[in-house]
PDB file of C-alpha atoms in Angstrom:
ATOM      1  CA  MET U   1       0.000   0.000   0.000  1.00 55.00           C
ATOM      2  CA  LEU U   2       2.854   2.379   0.807  1.00 54.00           C
ATOM      3  CA  ALA U   3       4.884   1.444  -2.262  1.00 52.00           C
ATOM      4  CA  LEU U   4       2.698   3.332  -4.772  1.00 55.00           C
ATOM      5  CA  PRO U   5       2.995   6.798  -3.145  1.00 50.00           C
ATOM      6  CA  VAL U   6       6.736   6.275  -2.575  1.00 49.00           C
ATOM      7  CA  ALA U   7       7.224   5.282  -6.226  1.00 50.00           C
ATOM      8  CA  ALA U   8       5.218   8.291  -7.432  1.00 51.00           C
ATOM      9  CA  PHE U   9       7.294  10.617  -5.240  1.00 51.00           C
ATOM     10  CA  ALA U  10      10.545   9.074  -6.492  1.00 55.00           C
ATOM     11  CA  LEU U  11       9.516   9.477 -10.137  1.00 53.00           C
ATOM     12  CA  ALA U  12       8.413  13.078  -9.593  1.00 59.00           C
ATOM     13  CA  SER U  13      11.683  13.907  -7.808  1.00 58.00           C
ATOM     14  CA  ALA U  14      13.766  12.327 -10.562  1.00 54.00           C
ATOM     15  CA  GLY U  15      11.838  14.246 -13.210  1.00 54.00           C
ATOM     16  CA  ALA U  16      12.278  17.536 -11.389  1.00 52.00           C
ATOM     17  CA  LEU U  17      16.011  17.017 -11.053  1.00 49.00           C
ATOM     18  CA  SER U  18      16.499  15.969 -14.668  1.00 51.00           C
ATOM     19  CA  THR U  19      14.895  19.068 -16.160  1.00 52.00           C
ATOM     20  CA  SER U  20      16.936  22.179 -16.578  1.00 51.00           C
ATOM     21  CA  SER U  21      15.720  25.655 -17.172  1.00 50.00           C
ATOM     22  CA  THR U  22      16.892  27.259 -20.343  1.00 54.00           C
ATOM     23  CA  SER U  23      17.612  30.905 -19.979  1.00 55.00           C
ATOM     24  CA  SER U  24      17.623  32.855 -23.170  1.00 61.00           C
ATOM     25  CA  SER U  25      19.058  36.314 -23.413  1.00 59.00           C
ATOM     26  CA  PRO U  26      16.364  38.957 -23.476  1.00 65.00           C
ATOM     27  CA  VAL U  27      15.577  40.467 -26.843  1.00 64.00           C
ATOM     28  CA  LYS U  28      17.000  43.946 -27.067  1.00 66.00           C
ATOM     29  CA  PRO U  29      14.632  46.631 -28.260  1.00 70.00           C
ATOM     30  CA  PRO U  30      15.404  48.421 -31.505  1.00 77.00           C
ATOM     31  CA  ILE U  31      17.785  51.372 -31.252  1.00 85.00           C
ATOM     32  CA  ILE U  32      17.872  54.573 -33.248  1.00 90.00           C
ATOM     33  CA  GLY U  33      20.350  54.342 -36.078  1.00 93.00           C
ATOM     34  CA  TYR U  34      20.972  56.805 -38.866  1.00 95.00           C
ATOM     35  CA  VAL U  35      21.377  56.535 -42.624  1.00 95.00           C
ATOM     36  CA  HIS U  36      22.908  58.933 -45.127  1.00 92.00           C
ATOM     37  CA  ALA U  37      19.886  58.976 -47.428  1.00 85.00           C
ATOM     38  CA  THR U  38      20.193  62.352 -49.135  1.00 86.00           C
ATOM     39  CA  SER U  39      23.900  63.147 -48.682  1.00 86.00           C
ATOM     40  CA  SER U  40      26.958  61.813 -46.886  1.00 83.00           C
ATOM     41  CA  SER U  41      26.484  64.436 -44.162  1.00 84.00           C
ATOM     42  CA  SER U  42      22.751  63.824 -43.619  1.00 88.00           C
ATOM     43  CA  CYS U  43      21.614  61.737 -40.660  1.00 93.00           C
ATOM     44  CA  GLU U  44      18.098  60.379 -41.055  1.00 94.00           C
ATOM     45  CA  SER U  45      16.893  58.237 -38.154  1.00 94.00           C
ATOM     46  CA  ARG U  46      15.772  54.618 -38.468  1.00 93.00           C
ATOM     47  CA  ASN U  47      14.658  52.087 -35.844  1.00 93.00           C
ATOM     48  CA  VAL U  48      17.080  49.185 -36.195  1.00 93.00           C
ATOM     49  CA  ASN U  49      18.278  46.129 -34.318  1.00 93.00           C
ATOM     50  CA  CYS U  50      22.006  46.829 -34.559  1.00 93.00           C
ATOM     51  CA  SER U  51      25.062  46.690 -32.343  1.00 92.00           C
ATOM     52  CA  SER U  52      28.422  48.420 -31.927  1.00 90.00           C
ATOM     53  CA  ASN U  53      30.141  45.012 -31.786  1.00 91.00           C
ATOM     54  CA  PRO U  54      32.063  44.394 -35.034  1.00 93.00           C
ATOM     55  CA  GLY U  55      30.512  41.996 -37.496  1.00 94.00           C
ATOM     56  CA  ALA U  56      28.468  42.196 -40.667  1.00 96.00           C
ATOM     57  CA  THR U  57      27.326  45.691 -41.605  1.00 96.00           C
ATOM     58  CA  CYS U  58      23.874  46.574 -40.307  1.00 95.00           C
ATOM     59  CA  MET U  59      21.588  47.722 -43.110  1.00 95.00           C
ATOM     60  CA  SER U  60      18.341  49.667 -42.987  1.00 94.00           C
ATOM     61  CA  ALA U  61      15.006  48.128 -43.940  1.00 93.00           C
ATOM     62  CA  ASP U  62      14.475  50.729 -46.673  1.00 93.00           C
ATOM     63  CA  ALA U  63      13.459  49.666 -50.192  1.00 93.00           C
ATOM     64  CA  THR U  64      17.104  50.260 -51.081  1.00 93.00           C
ATOM     65  CA  PRO U  65      18.972  49.211 -47.913  1.00 94.00           C
ATOM     66  CA  LEU U  66      21.592  51.638 -46.625  1.00 94.00           C
ATOM     67  CA  PRO U  67      24.356  51.135 -44.031  1.00 95.00           C
ATOM     68  CA  VAL U  68      23.307  52.253 -40.554  1.00 96.00           C
ATOM     69  CA  TRP U  69      25.400  54.547 -38.368  1.00 95.00           C
ATOM     70  CA  LYS U  70      25.314  56.056 -34.882  1.00 95.00           C
ATOM     71  CA  TYR U  71      26.410  59.470 -33.686  1.00 92.00           C
ATOM     72  CA  ASN U  72      30.007  59.856 -32.561  1.00 91.00           C
ATOM     73  CA  ALA U  73      30.871  60.576 -28.906  1.00 91.00           C
ATOM     74  CA  LEU U  74      30.729  64.347 -29.539  1.00 93.00           C
ATOM     75  CA  GLY U  75      27.280  64.076 -31.148  1.00 90.00           C
ATOM     76  CA  THR U  76      28.469  66.044 -34.148  1.00 91.00           C
ATOM     77  CA  ALA U  77      28.138  63.446 -36.917  1.00 92.00           C
ATOM     78  CA  CYS U  78      26.667  60.016 -37.512  1.00 93.00           C
ATOM     79  CA  ASP U  79      29.900  58.381 -38.559  1.00 93.00           C
ATOM     80  CA  GLN U  80      30.193  55.349 -36.256  1.00 95.00           C
ATOM     81  CA  GLN U  81      29.221  52.206 -38.167  1.00 94.00           C
ATOM     82  CA  LEU U  82      26.712  49.774 -36.654  1.00 95.00           C
ATOM     83  CA  PHE U  83      26.729  46.006 -37.150  1.00 95.00           C
ATOM     84  CA  LYS U  84      24.276  43.107 -37.092  1.00 92.00           C
ATOM     85  CA  PRO U  85      23.953  41.657 -33.579  1.00 85.00           C
TER      86      PRO U  85
END
């Protein structure tokens, strides 16, 4: 009579120990990037999912994709290239 509850408890405990939680990194929200749409000195904003970490060039979602940039530390020009995350 006691064997059934003990067996159920043992199976439940073994199952709980064998599962592992998978933690996924949170999705980062889009950032504001800038494209040079009308001239090389223009900075037109775009919402993009880009990163400062080097990699493949991040491109805008425009009909004709353009490279995406961020403003430099002085905030005087959008000349810092962004990359795909």
